[in-house]
Structure formats: C-alpha cells, structure tokens
Coordinates of C-alpha atoms in Angstrom, one line a residue:
M1 CA 192.1 77.1 56.8
R2 CA 192.0 74.2 54.4
L3 CA 188.9 73.9 52.2
P4 CA 187.3 70.4 51.9
A5 CA 188.0 68.5 48.6
N6 CA 184.4 68.7 47.5
W7 CA 184.0 72.5 48.0
P8 CA 183.2 73.1 44.2
W9 CA 180.3 70.7 44.5
T10 CA 179.1 72.6 47.6
I11 CA 179.0 75.8 45.5
V12 CA 177.0 74.0 42.8
L13 CA 174.5 72.8 45.4
L14 CA 174.1 76.3 46.7
L15 CA 173.6 77.7 43.3
V16 CA 170.9 75.1 42.6
I17 CA 169.0 75.3 45.8
L18 CA 169.3 78.9 46.9
P19 CA 167.0 80.3 44.2
W20 CA 164.2 77.9 45.2
L21 CA 164.7 78.7 48.9
A22 CA 164.6 82.4 48.1
L23 CA 161.4 81.9 46.0
A24 CA 159.8 80.0 48.9
G25 CA 160.7 82.9 51.3
L26 CA 159.5 85.6 48.9
G27 CA 156.2 83.7 48.4
G28 CA 155.7 83.4 52.1
F29 CA 156.4 87.1 52.6
W30 CA 153.9 88.0 49.8
L31 CA 151.2 85.8 51.5
W32 CA 151.9 87.5 54.8
Q33 CA 151.9 91.0 53.3
N34 CA 148.5 90.4 51.6
Q35 CA 147.1 88.6 54.7
Y36 CA 146.8 85.2 52.9
L37 CA 149.4 83.4 55.1
I38 CA 146.8 81.5 57.2
E39 CA 144.7 80.6 54.1
G40 CA 147.9 79.4 52.3
F41 CA 149.0 77.3 55.2
L42 CA 145.5 75.8 55.6
T43 CA 145.4 74.9 51.9
L44 CA 148.8 73.3 52.0
A45 CA 148.0 71.4 55.2
S46 CA 144.7 70.2 53.7
F47 CA 146.5 68.7 50.7
Y48 CA 149.1 66.9 52.8
G49 CA 146.4 65.8 55.3
A50 CA 144.3 64.3 52.5
A51 CA 147.3 62.5 51.1
T52 CA 148.2 61.1 54.5
L53 CA 144.6 59.8 55.1
L54 CA 144.5 58.3 51.6
N55 CA 147.9 56.6 52.2
L56 CA 146.7 55.1 55.6
W57 CA 143.5 53.9 53.9
L58 CA 145.4 52.2 51.1
K59 CA 147.7 50.5 53.6
H60 CA 144.7 49.4 55.7
R61 CA 143.0 47.9 52.7
Q62 CA 146.3 46.3 51.6
I63 CA 146.1 47.9 48.2
E64 CA 149.6 47.6 46.7
P65 CA 151.0 49.8 43.9
F66 CA 150.8 48.4 40.4
Q67 CA 153.3 45.6 39.9
L68 CA 154.0 43.4 37.0
P69 CA 153.7 39.7 37.8
A70 CA 156.8 37.8 38.9
V71 CA 157.7 34.2 38.2
Q72 CA 157.3 32.1 41.4
A73 CA 159.1 28.9 42.4
D74 CA 157.1 25.6 42.5
E75 CA 156.1 24.8 46.0
R76 CA 156.8 21.1 45.3
W77 CA 160.5 21.7 44.5
S78 CA 163.2 19.9 46.4
P79 CA 165.8 21.7 48.6
A80 CA 168.3 21.4 45.8
A81 CA 166.0 23.1 43.4
E82 CA 165.2 25.9 45.8
A83 CA 168.9 26.6 46.3
I84 CA 169.6 27.2 42.5
W85 CA 166.3 29.2 42.3
V86 CA 167.8 31.7 44.8
E87 CA 170.9 32.1 42.6
L88 CA 168.8 32.6 39.5
D89 CA 166.7 35.2 41.3
K90 CA 169.8 37.1 42.3
L91 CA 171.1 36.9 38.7
A92 CA 167.7 38.3 37.4
E93 CA 167.7 41.2 39.9
E94 CA 171.3 42.2 38.9
L95 CA 170.7 42.2 35.1
N96 CA 171.1 45.5 33.4
P97 CA 168.8 45.9 30.4
A98 CA 171.5 48.0 28.7
D99 CA 173.7 44.9 28.5
Y100 CA 171.0 42.7 27.0
P101 CA 168.9 44.7 24.6
L102 CA 165.7 43.0 23.7
T103 CA 166.5 43.6 20.0
D104 CA 169.9 41.7 20.2
S105 CA 169.0 38.0 19.8
T106 CA 172.6 37.0 20.1
R107 CA 173.0 38.4 23.6
L108 CA 169.6 37.0 24.7
L109 CA 170.7 33.6 23.4
Q110 CA 173.9 33.8 25.4
L111 CA 171.9 34.7 28.5
A112 CA 169.6 31.7 28.0
Q113 CA 172.6 29.5 27.7
Q114 CA 174.1 30.9 30.9
V115 CA 170.9 30.2 32.8
I116 CA 170.7 26.6 31.5
R117 CA 174.4 26.0 32.2
M118 CA 174.0 27.2 35.8
V119 CA 171.0 24.9 36.4
A120 CA 172.7 21.9 34.7
R121 CA 175.9 22.2 36.7
H122 CA 174.0 22.5 39.9
F123 CA 172.2 19.2 39.4
R124 CA 175.0 17.4 37.5
P125 CA 178.2 18.7 39.1
K126 CA 180.3 15.7 38.0
A127 CA 179.3 15.9 34.3
G128 CA 181.9 17.5 31.9
Q129 CA 179.3 19.4 29.9
A130 CA 176.3 19.2 32.3
E131 CA 174.0 21.3 30.0
L132 CA 174.3 18.5 27.4
D133 CA 173.4 15.8 29.8
I134 CA 169.8 15.9 28.8
P135 CA 167.7 14.6 25.8
L136 CA 167.4 17.0 22.9
R137 CA 163.6 16.9 23.1
N138 CA 163.8 18.3 26.6
I139 CA 165.7 21.3 25.4
L140 CA 163.2 21.9 22.7
F141 CA 160.4 21.5 25.3
I142 CA 162.0 24.3 27.4
S143 CA 162.0 26.6 24.3
E144 CA 158.4 25.7 23.6
Q145 CA 157.2 26.3 27.1
V146 CA 159.1 29.6 27.6
S147 CA 157.8 30.9 24.2
R148 CA 154.3 30.0 25.1
D149 CA 154.4 31.7 28.5
M150 CA 156.1 34.8 27.2
R151 CA 153.4 35.1 24.5
Q152 CA 150.7 34.8 27.1
L153 CA 152.3 37.4 29.3
L154 CA 152.6 39.9 26.4
D155 CA 148.9 39.3 25.4
E156 CA 147.6 39.8 28.9
R157 CA 149.9 42.5 30.3
I158 CA 151.3 44.6 27.4
P159 CA 148.8 46.9 25.6
F160 CA 148.8 46.7 21.8
S161 CA 151.3 43.9 21.8
H162 CA 149.0 41.9 19.5
L163 CA 148.9 44.8 17.0
L164 CA 152.6 46.0 16.9
T165 CA 154.8 44.4 14.2
I166 CA 158.4 43.7 14.8
D167 CA 159.4 46.6 12.5
E168 CA 157.1 49.0 14.4
G169 CA 158.5 47.8 17.7
L170 CA 162.1 48.4 16.5
K171 CA 161.2 52.0 15.5
L172 CA 159.6 52.6 18.9
W173 CA 162.7 51.3 20.5
K174 CA 164.9 53.8 18.6
W175 CA 162.6 56.6 19.6
K176 CA 162.9 55.5 23.2
Q177 CA 166.7 55.7 23.0
K178 CA 166.4 59.2 21.5
L179 CA 164.2 60.3 24.4
E180 CA 166.8 58.9 26.9
R181 CA 169.4 61.1 25.3
G182 CA 167.2 64.1 26.0
H183 CA 167.0 63.3 29.6
F184 CA 168.8 66.5 30.5
I185 CA 165.9 68.5 29.0
Y186 CA 163.5 66.4 31.0
R187 CA 165.4 67.2 34.3
I188 CA 165.2 71.0 33.5
G189 CA 161.5 70.8 32.7
R190 CA 160.9 68.9 35.9
M191 CA 162.7 71.6 37.9
V192 CA 160.5 74.3 36.4
F193 CA 157.1 72.5 36.7
S194 CA 157.6 70.3 39.8
P195 CA 160.3 71.7 42.1
A196 CA 158.9 69.8 45.0
T197 CA 159.9 66.4 43.4
A198 CA 162.8 67.7 41.4
I199 CA 164.9 69.1 44.3
P200 CA 165.1 65.9 46.3
A201 CA 166.1 64.0 43.2
E202 CA 168.9 66.4 42.4
L203 CA 170.1 66.3 46.0
S204 CA 170.2 62.5 45.8
V205 CA 172.4 62.8 42.7
F206 CA 174.7 65.3 44.5
F207 CA 175.2 63.3 47.7
Q208 CA 175.9 60.1 45.8
G209 CA 178.8 61.9 44.2
K210 CA 177.9 60.9 40.6
V211 CA 175.2 61.7 38.0
K212 CA 172.6 59.0 37.8
Q213 CA 171.7 57.5 34.6
Y214 CA 168.2 57.4 33.4
P215 CA 166.3 54.8 35.4
K216 CA 165.9 51.5 33.7
G217 CA 162.7 51.0 31.9
L218 CA 160.3 49.1 34.0
L219 CA 158.9 47.2 31.1
E220 CA 162.2 46.1 29.5
Q221 CA 163.6 45.1 32.9
W222 CA 160.5 43.0 33.7
L223 CA 160.6 41.3 30.3
L224 CA 164.3 40.4 30.8
R225 CA 163.8 39.1 34.3
T226 CA 160.8 37.2 33.3
L227 CA 162.7 35.6 30.4
V228 CA 165.5 34.5 32.7
K229 CA 163.3 33.1 35.4
K230 CA 161.0 31.3 32.9
I231 CA 164.0 29.6 31.4
G232 CA 165.4 28.8 34.8
Y233 CA 162.0 27.5 36.0
Y234 CA 161.7 24.9 33.2
A235 CA 165.4 24.1 33.3
I236 CA 165.1 23.3 37.0
A237 CA 162.1 21.2 36.4
L238 CA 163.8 19.2 33.7
Y239 CA 167.3 18.7 35.1
S240 CA 165.9 17.8 38.5
G241 CA 163.6 15.2 36.9
Q242 CA 160.4 16.9 38.1
L243 CA 159.0 17.6 34.6
A244 CA 159.0 15.8 31.4
P245 CA 157.7 16.6 27.9
P246 CA 154.3 15.1 26.8
K247 CA 154.2 11.5 25.8
L248 CA 155.6 10.6 22.4
F249 CA 153.3 11.4 19.5
E250 CA 150.5 12.7 21.8
P251 CA 149.9 16.4 21.8
G252 CA 148.9 18.3 24.9
Q253 CA 150.1 19.1 28.3
P254 CA 152.4 16.9 30.4
E255 CA 150.8 13.9 32.2
P256 CA 149.5 14.4 35.8
A257 CA 152.1 14.0 38.5
P258 CA 152.8 10.3 39.3
E259 CA 152.5 10.8 43.0
L260 CA 148.7 11.1 42.7
K261 CA 148.4 7.4 42.0
Q262 CA 150.1 6.4 45.4
P263 CA 148.6 6.8 48.9
L264 CA 150.2 9.1 51.4
R265 CA 152.4 7.2 54.0
I266 CA 152.4 8.1 57.7
L267 CA 155.0 6.5 60.0
V268 CA 154.2 6.1 63.7
A269 CA 157.5 5.7 65.6
G270 CA 158.6 5.8 69.2
Q271 CA 160.2 4.0 72.1
L272 CA 158.8 0.8 73.7
K273 CA 155.5 1.4 75.6
A274 CA 155.2 5.0 74.4
G275 CA 151.6 4.4 73.2
K276 CA 152.0 3.9 69.4
S277 CA 149.3 1.2 69.1
S278 CA 146.9 3.2 71.3
L279 CA 147.4 6.3 69.1
I280 CA 146.7 4.4 65.9
N281 CA 143.5 2.9 67.4
A282 CA 142.4 6.4 68.5
L283 CA 143.0 7.8 65.0
L284 CA 141.2 5.0 63.3
G285 CA 138.3 5.1 65.7
E286 CA 138.3 1.4 66.3
M287 CA 140.6 -1.6 66.3
R288 CA 141.6 -2.4 62.7
A289 CA 143.3 -5.4 61.1
A290 CA 146.4 -4.9 59.2
T291 CA 146.0 -4.4 55.4
H292 CA 147.4 -6.7 52.8
V293 CA 149.6 -4.0 51.3
L294 CA 153.2 -5.2 50.9
P295 CA 155.1 -3.6 53.8
L296 CA 158.3 -1.7 53.3
T297 CA 160.1 -3.8 55.9
D298 CA 159.2 -7.0 57.8
D299 CA 158.9 -5.0 61.0
L300 CA 156.1 -2.7 59.9
T301 CA 152.4 -3.2 60.3
I302 CA 150.2 -1.3 57.9
Y303 CA 146.7 0.1 58.4
K304 CA 144.6 1.8 55.7
L305 CA 142.7 5.0 56.3
A306 CA 140.4 6.4 53.6
Q307 CA 140.1 10.2 53.4
D308 CA 137.4 11.8 51.2
D309 CA 139.4 14.9 50.4
S310 CA 143.0 13.5 50.5
G311 CA 142.6 10.1 49.0
E312 CA 143.9 6.9 50.6
V313 CA 146.3 7.1 53.6
L314 CA 148.5 4.3 54.9
I315 CA 149.5 4.3 58.5
F316 CA 152.7 2.3 59.4
D317 CA 153.1 1.0 62.9
S318 CA 156.7 0.5 63.7
P319 CA 158.4 -1.5 66.5
G320 CA 159.5 0.3 69.6
Y321 CA 163.2 1.3 69.6
G322 CA 165.8 1.9 72.3
E323 CA 169.2 3.4 72.6
D324 CA 170.8 0.0 71.6
S325 CA 168.2 -1.4 69.2
Q326 CA 166.9 0.5 66.2
W327 CA 164.7 -1.3 63.7
F328 CA 165.3 1.4 61.1
E329 CA 169.0 0.8 60.8
K330 CA 168.4 -2.5 58.9
E331 CA 167.1 -0.8 55.7
P332 CA 167.5 3.0 56.1
E333 CA 166.6 3.6 52.5
R334 CA 163.1 2.2 53.0
A335 CA 162.7 2.8 56.7
L336 CA 163.7 6.5 56.7
G337 CA 163.0 7.5 53.2
G338 CA 159.7 5.8 52.5
F339 CA 157.4 8.1 54.4
D340 CA 155.7 11.4 53.8
L341 CA 154.8 12.3 57.5
V342 CA 156.1 11.1 60.8
L343 CA 154.2 10.9 64.1
L344 CA 156.8 10.5 66.8
V345 CA 155.2 9.2 70.0
C346 CA 156.8 10.2 73.3
S347 CA 155.6 9.3 76.8
A348 CA 155.3 12.2 79.2
T349 CA 156.3 9.8 82.0
Q350 CA 159.5 8.6 80.3
A351 CA 162.6 10.6 81.2
G352 CA 165.0 9.3 78.6
R353 CA 164.8 11.0 75.2
E354 CA 168.1 9.9 73.8
A355 CA 166.6 7.2 71.6
D356 CA 164.1 9.6 70.1
A357 CA 166.8 12.2 69.5
L358 CA 168.9 9.5 67.7
F359 CA 166.0 8.6 65.5
L360 CA 165.4 12.2 64.5
T361 CA 169.1 12.8 63.9
D362 CA 169.3 9.8 61.6
L363 CA 166.2 10.9 59.8
R364 CA 167.5 14.4 59.2
N365 CA 171.0 13.2 58.2
W366 CA 169.4 10.9 55.6
F367 CA 167.6 13.7 53.9
D368 CA 170.5 16.1 54.3
Q369 CA 172.5 13.8 52.1
R370 CA 169.7 13.6 49.5
L371 CA 168.7 17.2 48.6
H372 CA 166.5 15.9 45.7
R373 CA 164.1 14.7 48.5
S374 CA 162.2 16.7 51.1
L375 CA 162.3 16.0 54.8
P376 CA 158.8 14.9 55.8
P377 CA 157.1 17.0 58.5
V378 CA 157.3 15.6 62.0
L379 CA 154.6 15.9 64.7
V380 CA 155.5 14.8 68.3
I381 CA 152.6 13.2 70.2
V382 CA 153.2 13.5 73.9
T383 CA 151.2 10.7 75.5
H384 CA 150.3 9.7 79.1
I385 CA 149.7 13.3 80.2
D386 CA 147.0 12.0 82.5
Q387 CA 149.7 10.3 84.6
L388 CA 151.5 13.5 85.4
R389 CA 151.3 15.0 88.9
P390 CA 148.9 15.5 90.7
L391 CA 148.1 11.8 89.9
R392 CA 144.5 11.8 91.1
E393 CA 143.6 14.9 89.2
W394 CA 142.2 14.5 85.6
Q395 CA 139.6 17.1 84.7
P396 CA 140.2 18.0 81.0
P397 CA 140.3 20.2 79.0
Y398 CA 143.6 21.9 80.1
D399 CA 144.8 25.2 78.7
I400 CA 148.6 24.9 78.6
Q401 CA 149.0 28.3 77.0
E402 CA 147.7 30.0 80.1
P403 CA 147.8 27.2 82.7
Q404 CA 145.5 27.7 85.7
S405 CA 146.3 24.5 87.6
E406 CA 149.4 22.5 88.7
K407 CA 148.4 19.7 86.2
A408 CA 148.3 22.2 83.3
R409 CA 151.6 23.7 84.3
N410 CA 153.2 20.2 84.4
I411 CA 151.8 19.3 81.0
R412 CA 153.2 22.5 79.5
E413 CA 156.6 21.9 81.2
V414 CA 156.8 18.4 79.7
V415 CA 155.8 19.7 76.2
E416 CA 158.5 22.4 76.3
T417 CA 161.1 20.0 77.5
V418 CA 160.4 17.5 74.7
A419 CA 160.4 20.3 72.1
E420 CA 163.7 21.6 73.3
T421 CA 165.4 18.2 73.5
L422 CA 164.2 17.1 70.1
H423 CA 164.6 20.5 68.4
I424 CA 161.0 20.5 67.3
P425 CA 158.7 23.6 67.5
A426 CA 156.5 23.5 70.6
A427 CA 153.5 24.1 68.3
D428 CA 154.3 20.7 66.7
C429 CA 154.2 18.9 70.1
I430 CA 150.7 17.8 70.9
P431 CA 149.8 16.5 74.4
V432 CA 147.2 13.7 74.5
S433 CA 145.7 11.1 76.7
L434 CA 144.9 7.7 75.3
Q435 CA 143.4 5.9 78.2
A436 CA 140.6 3.5 77.4
G437 CA 137.3 5.2 77.1
G438 CA 138.7 8.6 77.7
D439 CA 140.7 9.8 74.7
Y440 CA 141.7 13.5 75.1
N441 CA 142.9 16.0 72.5
I442 CA 142.8 13.7 69.5
D443 CA 141.1 16.5 67.5
A444 CA 144.2 18.6 67.9
I445 CA 146.2 15.8 66.1
W446 CA 143.8 15.9 63.1
T447 CA 144.1 19.7 63.1
A448 CA 147.9 19.5 63.0
L449 CA 147.8 16.8 60.3
A450 CA 145.6 19.1 58.2
A451 CA 148.2 21.9 58.6
K452 CA 151.0 19.6 57.6
W453 CA 149.2 18.1 54.6
P454 CA 150.8 20.4 52.0
E455 CA 154.3 19.6 53.2
S456 CA 153.4 15.9 53.2
K457 CA 152.1 16.0 49.7
R458 CA 155.4 17.7 48.6
A459 CA 157.4 14.9 50.3
R460 CA 155.2 12.3 48.6
Y461 CA 155.7 14.0 45.2
L462 CA 159.4 13.9 45.5
R463 CA 159.4 10.3 46.8
C464 CA 157.3 8.9 44.0
L465 CA 159.0 11.0 41.2
P466 CA 161.9 8.6 40.3
E467 CA 159.6 5.6 40.1
G468 CA 157.1 7.5 38.0
R469 CA 159.6 8.8 35.6
G470 CA 161.2 5.3 35.3
K471 CA 157.9 3.8 34.3
E472 CA 157.3 6.7 31.8
K473 CA 160.6 6.0 30.1
L474 CA 159.7 2.4 29.6
R475 CA 156.3 3.4 28.2
M476 CA 158.0 5.7 25.7
I477 CA 160.4 3.0 24.6
W478 CA 157.5 0.6 23.9
A479 CA 155.6 3.4 22.0
Q480 CA 158.7 4.1 19.9
M481 CA 159.2 0.5 19.1
A482 CA 155.6 0.1 18.2
N483 CA 155.7 3.0 15.8
L484 CA 158.9 1.8 14.3
I485 CA 157.3 -1.6 13.6
R486 CA 154.3 0.1 11.9
V487 CA 156.7 2.0 9.6

C-alpha cells in the first residue's frame, strides 16, 4: 500500500493535536469521576450562550468592529474617474507593507510616482509622458493636500503621534521588527495559554501547506493604503480637471464649484401629442410664459422654476419627434449634452415606441463616448392613462403594485411594457393623467425628481466644469499680468 506524499505532515499534525485531545478527554473524565460533569457543561454552555446573545445584539444594533477610516471616492466624479479609482483601490489592497517600509522614503516616492503615472495615463492616453502633462503648481498642490490630510489623520487616529519624534519612531520600528522575529515564541505561548484559539490557527497553517508569516501590521497597512488613495484621490481630481489649486496669490481653500452659479436644466422630450406641454403646465401649476434665457437651440422653449432648496431650475420644452424627424440631430452637442435631467413623456395610448427608443439610444451613445461626463437621470412619464380600458372608468387613485381592478391592471401592464422597451427601471416610469381640471399622480413626479436630485447635481457639475475652469484660467492670467505690471 502506497503512502500519500504528505504523510510526514500528517504525523506532525497528530503529534500536535493528540496531546490536546487527550487533555480534553482526561479533563472530562476527571469531571465525571468527581461528579462535576453537569456543572462543567453548564458553565461552558453559559459562556458560549452569553457570547452568542451578545453577538446577536451587536448585529441587531449594527455595531461594527473597530475599523480605521478609509478614503472614499467623490460622488461627483465622472465614469472615467470611477474606473481608475477601482484600479487604485485594487493596487492599495494588494500592497505589502514589507515592500514599502514607512522608513524608506525612496520606496514611498516611487510608489507615489506610480500612482500619479497610472492616473495621468488614464486621462491622457495619447501623451508621451502623461504625468508631466500638468502644471507644476498642481503637482505641488497634490503634495500639499496629501501632507495636510495625512497629518490630520495621524493627529485624530494615532495616539501619541503628536509627541513621538522621528528618532523615537525609528527606534520603536526596530523593536517591532525584533518582536516579529520572536513570533515563534509567541506561537508557543499562545498554545500554552489559549489552546482554543491556537489550535485552529495551527490547523490553518497546516492545511494551507506552508507556514504563514506574521500578519501585516494593521496600522502600517492602513497608513500605506491611505497614502496611496490620498495621492490617487487628488491626482484624479487634478488630471480630470475637477479640482484646481487656490487662486494665485490668495491663500485658503479652492473656490466653490462653478456649477453652483448655473441653474439645473431639465429637458422634457417625447413624441408628437404625447402631452409634454400639459406636463409642464401641471408642474408649474399654471400657464407660464417662456423666459428670456438664451435657448440652447432655436427649437427649445424655456420655462423658469424657482426652488427654495435647490436654487433656480430651467425646464426646456422640446418639439415632438418621430421616427424620421428628430430635432436633436441638428446640434447633438447642445441638444443631448446640455441637460442634467430628462423627462421622457410617453403616451399610454400610443403603441409605437421606436422613436423614444431611438432618442434614448442616441442619448446614451453620446455620453458613452464622453466618459468625462455623466449620463443625466431619465424619468419616463406615462401620460393618458385615463384613456385606457375600460374607457368610462376613472376613479383614482389606482394601486398598480397590487391592482384590484381591470383599469389598474391595464395601467400596470402599460408601465411594464414601456419600461421593458426603453430599458428603464419600472420604478422610474410614472403613470399620470393630465386631463384639464383633473391632474393625477403629479406628486409622484415631484417625489421621483427629489430622489434623482443628487444624480442631476452630479451631471450639472460635470457639465459646467470645463466652462468654469476656462474662466478661472483667464482670471489667473489677468492676475499674473497685473502683478507683473506692479513689479
């Protein structure tokens, strides 16, 4: 009979585990012999029961174990920025602190250069040395911001960091390395004093077929990951154009984002006779005259809506389109890329959806080719639901989640068909009636708009960013020239 190749390791395992199994058996026998078996079992069960109840309570209260803070992505970033952030996150997770000691400034500098190079090449793939395709002051700004953030993290999270000198820190680091070399002694001590936790750890080492190294220090790993992600965070913001250093010769933080100075733009689109004008009148509360704001194209009519909490909102009424005539094909840069939220109006009594599908396809393709922008959220407003069968029945409200009548079932069927045809979530398809003197479900539109507001603000931020940065560059040139003349 042939022995398995790993039989020597099996013997090692038996030599390690058998003494503890024998000790457990002898202990149980002693308890039984002295009539303490029941008391011992109850004591053990009480400890495990208390631990189980405490664990359930912590989960119920959602109390998480202690974790050091992680660097999060900016929710306003473009899809291109989100893509490179995923790569940086993967890089940070795979870093081994042993390869980048915190006392080796050369290795840390190389790591920082690697991060900046990754980000630069992502946003400037055609540049020969993409990392150099940025003003020098912006690189200095990255260093300044990362240094500031790391200092704040040390002050807030690391005890005694404000008291330890560099020399004392290096000495502590050397002592840490010496303690790591004595890990074998630690394992022996753990086996003696805590066999319940030591035996599973040793079994894990055995079944993996190799001896594990001492676990990476939580603190040093966190510092290294935080450093990488902080550098990546500011590099993404700068190379994507979403952040700039403070204005020349003026100390302080960067200026407020330029998009706050522009109103949010909502496009109302749809086929002929879908009910776009009736929807706008219902949203505004009464018939409004067009504003005197310069339209994006000659085909658009603009209405102004003031919101106390969200600032000014412009609603653009567009001409109805068909399969052969699309107003947005004349100037797609403005017509498709000039809005922060889209209300697509579809009539429940209109069978053809090809024109609507074509509009959404063109809209999505336009943004897919411009990853520095964000696709605005789309809400589909399904109108004329009062004209569905049975024609004479109209007794709102209707619960389409659990329809109790034929009318409600037909409304739900139309909503699901529109959602499936246009590849829009059913929750973003809102059935309404806009008949004169009897508007129905307009409140649901406002609720949906409020839910989409953060996405709309992100779209507005990325839309206004190039224009705002262009004006900022001109202001800086004038400031530089003015200071040069004074000198």
